[in-house]
Short mmCIF file of C-alpha atoms in Angstrom, two decimals:
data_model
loop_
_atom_site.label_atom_id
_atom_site.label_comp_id
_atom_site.label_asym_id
_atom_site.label_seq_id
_atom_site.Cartn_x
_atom_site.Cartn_y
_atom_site.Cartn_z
CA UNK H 260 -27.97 9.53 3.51
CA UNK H 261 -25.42 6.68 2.51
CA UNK H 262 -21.64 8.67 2.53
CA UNK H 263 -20.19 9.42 -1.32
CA UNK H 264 -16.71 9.28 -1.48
CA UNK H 265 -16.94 10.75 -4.95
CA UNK H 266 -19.13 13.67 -3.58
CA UNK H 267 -16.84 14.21 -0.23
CA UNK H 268 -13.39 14.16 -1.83
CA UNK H 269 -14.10 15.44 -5.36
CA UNK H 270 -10.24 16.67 -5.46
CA UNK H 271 -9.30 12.86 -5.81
CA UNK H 272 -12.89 11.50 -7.95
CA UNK H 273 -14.12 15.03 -9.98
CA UNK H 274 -10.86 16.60 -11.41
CA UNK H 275 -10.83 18.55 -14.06
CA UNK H 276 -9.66 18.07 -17.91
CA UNK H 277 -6.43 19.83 -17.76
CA UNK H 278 -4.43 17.77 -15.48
CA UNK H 279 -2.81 18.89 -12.16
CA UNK H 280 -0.97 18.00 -9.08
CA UNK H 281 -2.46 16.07 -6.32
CA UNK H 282 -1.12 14.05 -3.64
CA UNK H 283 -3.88 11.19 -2.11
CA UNK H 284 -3.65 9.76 1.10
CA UNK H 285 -2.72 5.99 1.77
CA UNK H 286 -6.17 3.99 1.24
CA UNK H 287 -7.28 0.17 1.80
CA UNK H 288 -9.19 -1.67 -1.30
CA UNK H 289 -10.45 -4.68 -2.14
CA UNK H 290 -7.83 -5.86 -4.79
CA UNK H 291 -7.64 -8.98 -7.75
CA UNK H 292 -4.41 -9.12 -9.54
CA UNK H 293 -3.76 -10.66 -13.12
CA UNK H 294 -2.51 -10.50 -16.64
CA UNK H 295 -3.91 -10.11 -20.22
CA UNK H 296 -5.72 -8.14 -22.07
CA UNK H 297 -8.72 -6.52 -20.19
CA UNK H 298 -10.91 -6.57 -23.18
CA UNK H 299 -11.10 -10.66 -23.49
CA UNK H 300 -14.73 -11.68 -23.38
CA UNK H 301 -15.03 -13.45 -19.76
CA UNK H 302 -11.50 -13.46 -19.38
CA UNK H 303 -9.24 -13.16 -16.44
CA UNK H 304 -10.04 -9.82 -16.19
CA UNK H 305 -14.07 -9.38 -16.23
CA UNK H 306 -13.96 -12.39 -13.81
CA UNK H 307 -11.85 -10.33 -11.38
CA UNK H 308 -14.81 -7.45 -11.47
CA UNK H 309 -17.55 -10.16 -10.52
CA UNK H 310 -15.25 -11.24 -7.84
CA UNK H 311 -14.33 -7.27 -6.58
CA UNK H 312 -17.99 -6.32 -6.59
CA UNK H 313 -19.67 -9.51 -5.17
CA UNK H 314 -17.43 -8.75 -2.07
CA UNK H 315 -17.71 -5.32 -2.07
CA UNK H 316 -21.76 -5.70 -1.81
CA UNK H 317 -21.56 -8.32 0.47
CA UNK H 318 -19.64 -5.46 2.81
CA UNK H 319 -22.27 -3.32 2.05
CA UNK H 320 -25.21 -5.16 2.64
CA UNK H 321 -24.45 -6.38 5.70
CA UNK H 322 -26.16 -4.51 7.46
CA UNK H 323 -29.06 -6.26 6.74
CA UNK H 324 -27.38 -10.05 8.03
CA UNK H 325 -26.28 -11.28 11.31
CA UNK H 326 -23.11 -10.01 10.59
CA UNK H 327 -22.50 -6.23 12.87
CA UNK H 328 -19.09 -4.49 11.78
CA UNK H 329 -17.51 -2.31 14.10
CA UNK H 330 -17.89 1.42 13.14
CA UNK H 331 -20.02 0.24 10.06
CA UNK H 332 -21.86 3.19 8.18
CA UNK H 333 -23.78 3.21 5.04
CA UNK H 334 -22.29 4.18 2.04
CA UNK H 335 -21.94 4.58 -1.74
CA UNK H 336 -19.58 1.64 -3.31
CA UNK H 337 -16.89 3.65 -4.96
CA UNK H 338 -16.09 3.31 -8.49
CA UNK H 339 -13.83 0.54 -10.13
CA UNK H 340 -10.11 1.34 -10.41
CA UNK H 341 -7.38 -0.58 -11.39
CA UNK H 342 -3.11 0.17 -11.35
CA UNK H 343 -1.60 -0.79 -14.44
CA UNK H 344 2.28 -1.56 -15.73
CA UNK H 345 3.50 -3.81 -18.49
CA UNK H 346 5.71 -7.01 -18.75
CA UNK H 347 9.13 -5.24 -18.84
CA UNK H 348 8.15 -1.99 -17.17
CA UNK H 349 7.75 1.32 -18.57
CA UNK H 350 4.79 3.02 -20.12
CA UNK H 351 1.68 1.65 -20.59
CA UNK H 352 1.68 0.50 -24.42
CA UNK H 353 -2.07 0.48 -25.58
CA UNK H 354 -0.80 -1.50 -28.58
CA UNK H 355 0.11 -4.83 -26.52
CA UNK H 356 -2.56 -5.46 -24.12
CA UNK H 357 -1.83 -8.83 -23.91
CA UNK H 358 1.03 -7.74 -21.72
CA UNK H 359 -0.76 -6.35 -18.95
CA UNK H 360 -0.71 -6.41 -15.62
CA UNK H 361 -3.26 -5.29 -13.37
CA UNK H 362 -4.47 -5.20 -9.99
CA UNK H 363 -8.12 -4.59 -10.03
CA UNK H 364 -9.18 -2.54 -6.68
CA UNK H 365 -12.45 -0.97 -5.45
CA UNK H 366 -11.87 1.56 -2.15
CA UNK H 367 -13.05 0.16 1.69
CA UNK H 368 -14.16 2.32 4.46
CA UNK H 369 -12.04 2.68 7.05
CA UNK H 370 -13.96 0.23 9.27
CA UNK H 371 -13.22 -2.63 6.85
CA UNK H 372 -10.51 -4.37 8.19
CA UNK H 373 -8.60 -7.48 7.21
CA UNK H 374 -10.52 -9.42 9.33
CA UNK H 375 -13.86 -8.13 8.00
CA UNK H 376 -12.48 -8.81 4.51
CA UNK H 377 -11.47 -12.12 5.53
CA UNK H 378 -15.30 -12.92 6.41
CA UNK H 379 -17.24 -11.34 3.51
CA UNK H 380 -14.77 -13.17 1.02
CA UNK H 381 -15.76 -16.14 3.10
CA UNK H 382 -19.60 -15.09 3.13
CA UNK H 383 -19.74 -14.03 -0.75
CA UNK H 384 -18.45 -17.42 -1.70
CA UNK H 385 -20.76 -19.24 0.56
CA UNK H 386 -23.48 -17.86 -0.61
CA UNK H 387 -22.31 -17.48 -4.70
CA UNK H 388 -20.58 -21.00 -4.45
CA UNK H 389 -17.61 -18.69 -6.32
CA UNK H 390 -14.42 -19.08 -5.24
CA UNK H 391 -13.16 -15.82 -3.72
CA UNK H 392 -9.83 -16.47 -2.81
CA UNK H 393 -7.72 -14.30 -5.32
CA UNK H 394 -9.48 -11.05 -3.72
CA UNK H 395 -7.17 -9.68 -1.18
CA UNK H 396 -6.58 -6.69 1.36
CA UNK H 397 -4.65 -3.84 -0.48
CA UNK H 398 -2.99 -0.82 1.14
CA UNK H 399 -2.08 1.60 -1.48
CA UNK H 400 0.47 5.03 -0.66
CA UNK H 401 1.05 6.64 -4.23
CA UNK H 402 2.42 9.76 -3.00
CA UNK H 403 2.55 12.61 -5.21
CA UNK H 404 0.88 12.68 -8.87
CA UNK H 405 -0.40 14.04 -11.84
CA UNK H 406 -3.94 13.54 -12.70
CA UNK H 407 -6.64 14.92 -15.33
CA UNK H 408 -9.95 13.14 -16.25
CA UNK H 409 -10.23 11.74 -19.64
CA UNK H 410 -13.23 12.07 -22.02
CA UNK H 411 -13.61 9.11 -24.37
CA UNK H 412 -12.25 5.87 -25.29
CA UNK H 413 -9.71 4.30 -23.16
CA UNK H 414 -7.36 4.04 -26.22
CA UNK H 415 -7.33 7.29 -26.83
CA UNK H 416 -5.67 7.65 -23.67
CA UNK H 417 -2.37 8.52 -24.80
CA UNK H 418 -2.94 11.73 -25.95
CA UNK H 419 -4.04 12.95 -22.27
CA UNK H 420 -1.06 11.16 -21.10
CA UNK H 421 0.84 13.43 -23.36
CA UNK H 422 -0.55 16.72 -21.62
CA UNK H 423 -0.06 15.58 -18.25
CA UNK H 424 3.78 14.75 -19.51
CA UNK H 425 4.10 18.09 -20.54
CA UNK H 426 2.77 19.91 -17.68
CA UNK H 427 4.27 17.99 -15.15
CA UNK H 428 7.75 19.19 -16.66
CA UNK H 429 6.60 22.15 -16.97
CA UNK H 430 6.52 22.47 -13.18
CA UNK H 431 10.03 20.51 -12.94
CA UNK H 432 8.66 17.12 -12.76
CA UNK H 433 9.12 13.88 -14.42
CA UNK H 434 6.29 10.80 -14.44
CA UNK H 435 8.02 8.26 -11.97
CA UNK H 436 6.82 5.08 -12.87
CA UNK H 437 7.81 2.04 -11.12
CA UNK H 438 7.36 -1.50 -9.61
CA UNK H 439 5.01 0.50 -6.51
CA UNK H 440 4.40 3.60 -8.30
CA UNK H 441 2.20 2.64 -11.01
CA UNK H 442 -0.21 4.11 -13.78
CA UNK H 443 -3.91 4.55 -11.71
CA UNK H 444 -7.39 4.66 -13.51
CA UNK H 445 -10.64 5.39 -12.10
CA UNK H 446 -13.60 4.23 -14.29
CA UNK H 447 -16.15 7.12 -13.21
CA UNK H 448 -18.32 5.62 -16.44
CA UNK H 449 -20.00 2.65 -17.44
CA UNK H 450 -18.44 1.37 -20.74
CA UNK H 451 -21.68 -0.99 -21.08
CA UNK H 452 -24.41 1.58 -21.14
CA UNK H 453 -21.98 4.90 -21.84
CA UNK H 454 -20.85 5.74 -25.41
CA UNK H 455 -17.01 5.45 -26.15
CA UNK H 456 -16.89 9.16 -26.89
CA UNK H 457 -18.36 10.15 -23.48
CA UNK H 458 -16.58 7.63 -21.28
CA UNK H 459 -15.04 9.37 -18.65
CA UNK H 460 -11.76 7.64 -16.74
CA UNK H 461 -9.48 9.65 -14.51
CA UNK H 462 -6.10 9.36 -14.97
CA UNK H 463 -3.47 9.56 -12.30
CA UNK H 464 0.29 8.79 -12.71
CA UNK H 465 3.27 9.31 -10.00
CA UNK H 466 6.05 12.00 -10.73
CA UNK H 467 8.98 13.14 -8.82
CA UNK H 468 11.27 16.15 -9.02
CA UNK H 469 13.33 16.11 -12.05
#
């Protein structure tokens, strides 16, 4: 059976709806940053999806090529998630998307390293005749958090961001947003074939002690 990271660490991919504390260990993705609004039709940022996922099957599938990666072991591709901060720092402001930036990641095994990276972005745009080159090797520490899954639109997001505000000072913490700590979504839905109202995203942002 291929491993699940969403079934074998559901602390960090199945929390609840009322947020809480939670403190991830460093990971490696597969990252694409840009700008702009996310929601452009074939814009900067669907392109950087095709260009995540064509590399992160190419990882996956081979298995089946020439290609034999040390300590390789069939698994699940994780979901999509992407860090987000604004031109001019601070919180995210859902009313100017056009002043986004984002670094789009999906999670690696362990066994992927920067070399095997290195030759599946080479591989993928052989055999897509895409050019790969903006996908990178990302190693991500965000240290301690609040998180809480989110049920519905992503611009409705604010008003979970206001609960996990509140209860995060309610245990003597403030969010702690900055140019490495930065506001973390994981898209656990769909938004092509799931309704807005049942989208869910997980929501994760840094704090510190007040």
């Amino acid at each position: 059976m291929a491993f699940d990271f969403k079934k074998e660490y559901k602390e960090f991919y199945a929390p609840k709806t009322k947020p809480g504390v939670v403190t991830p260990p460093s990971m490696n993705f597969i990252a694409v940053r840009g700008e702009g609004d996310p929601n452009v039709e074939g814009g900067e940022y669907q392109r950087a999806i095709g260009l995540l996922y064509g590399v992160a099957y190419t990882i996956k599938m081979s298995k089946l090529g020439d290609r034999r990666i040390e300590g390789y072991f069939d698994y699940v591709v994780p979901p999509l998630e992407g860090f987000w901060s604004q031109l001019g720092g601070g919180n995210v402001d859902y009313a100017h998307k056009e002043n986004f930036q984002w670094t789009s990641v999906i999670r690696l095994p362990d066994f992927v390293t920067p070399d095997v990276l290195d030759w599946a972005v080479e591989e993928a745009a052989r055999k897509k005749k895409t050019d790969f080159s903006k996908v990178e090797f990302l190693t991500y520490d965000e240290g301690e958090c609040v998180q809480c899954t989110h049920v519905g639109p992503y611009d409705d997001e604010p008003a979970t961001i206001a609960l996990m505000r509140e209860y995060a000072e309610s245990l003597g913490y403030v969010f702690d947003l900055a140019e490495k700590r930065l506001h973390h979504e994981i898209y656990l839905s769909d938004p092509r074939k799931v309704a807005p109202e049942k989208l869910k995203t997980i929501i994760r942002i840094p704090i510190r002690k007040a």
